Amino acid sequence: MKKKLLSLVFAAIAISANATIRTVNNGTVGAGQYTSVQLAVDASAVGDTIYIHGSQTSYGDVTLNKRLVLIGAGHNVTGTQFNFKTLLGTIYLSQGNSTTLPTGSTIKGINFGSLYGSGGSLLVKNITLERNYCSYISILGTGWIIRNNFVGSLNVGSFKNTIISNNVMTSYIANSDQPSVIITNNIFLNNTYFSSVSYATITNNIFIEPAYVNFSGSQNTWNKNIMIYADPANYQTFPPANNTGVGNLNTSDNQFTTTIPLNISLQDATAKTWVLAASSIGFNYGTDGTNVGIYGGSYPMPNTTGATNIPQVTSMDLQNSVIPQNGTLTIELKARGQQ
């Protein structure tokens, strides 16, 4: 569609009347109000939203010291004019001052290295991380929701009311001892293991070549998880010793609609769909009657690119490069909606 006035509106989510939207772009394509994420964070008030454009260049590390919403273009962008992802370094959540805690923040659609606490020991609660790609997350308080991400390692830190749902993971989950921790509808790659995980509810997950010996912890409830092995000789009995549960199944069937190598990196996993074949034993096998894995449960994986559920510009072209004085700039703008 042709537009005589360029007006990029990024507002398809409900935002309070007093909240401000800020944009950040450090690239040469397009523009934003800021080129630095940290400067945008520093200028923001509690409850503001920051849209971080995809770019060829990382925005570096950022420290959050207030409740904000950070929204990126995605971590594995496809179908746009340049396919630039939003790339950060380490995200630090400030813990040093009770009046500047980032409790209640949301971070989504971003490719970042790790998430840690910074500058103190106060709890940071009710963080939502979704549609991200990252190597490590350290939970810093109760009420965290981690869903629809591609994650390497996750340290729960003995915090309550933690939901780890519909992620693809490739290393470990560690240090959890609360009965209100729910680990459901994830896909665990390449011998991903649990270290010192107890009292959790572990349901509807797919484990690929699980390293049984490394599942340490007790009194977890394991229900309807699928373990996929290349060789039936490697089958193990789940749940592990000192845990309970029913309906956990071993298989050497790939399970998915396309053949996926069982030894696959986290980055390569973003290029796969992970959709279960109708003939797989995990199809509609979950405790809620939906599929096991990332497309079942309450938070089905919406996409594997990290694109968020706001309108996304896919291309923008100038239709008249030469404009007379007082003339009109004509732009062809294409956009698409996201799930």
XYZ file of C-alpha atoms in Angstrom, residues 45 100 104 138 191 245 308-309 330-331:
10
model
C 9.747 6.326 33.579
C 14.700 1.449 41.579
C 7.367 -6.457 36.859
C 19.473 -16.330 36.583
C 21.588 -34.337 27.124
C 4.804 -39.787 38.044
C 6.424 -10.332 18.789
C 2.669 -9.855 18.493
C 5.594 8.736 -1.782
C 6.521 5.611 0.124
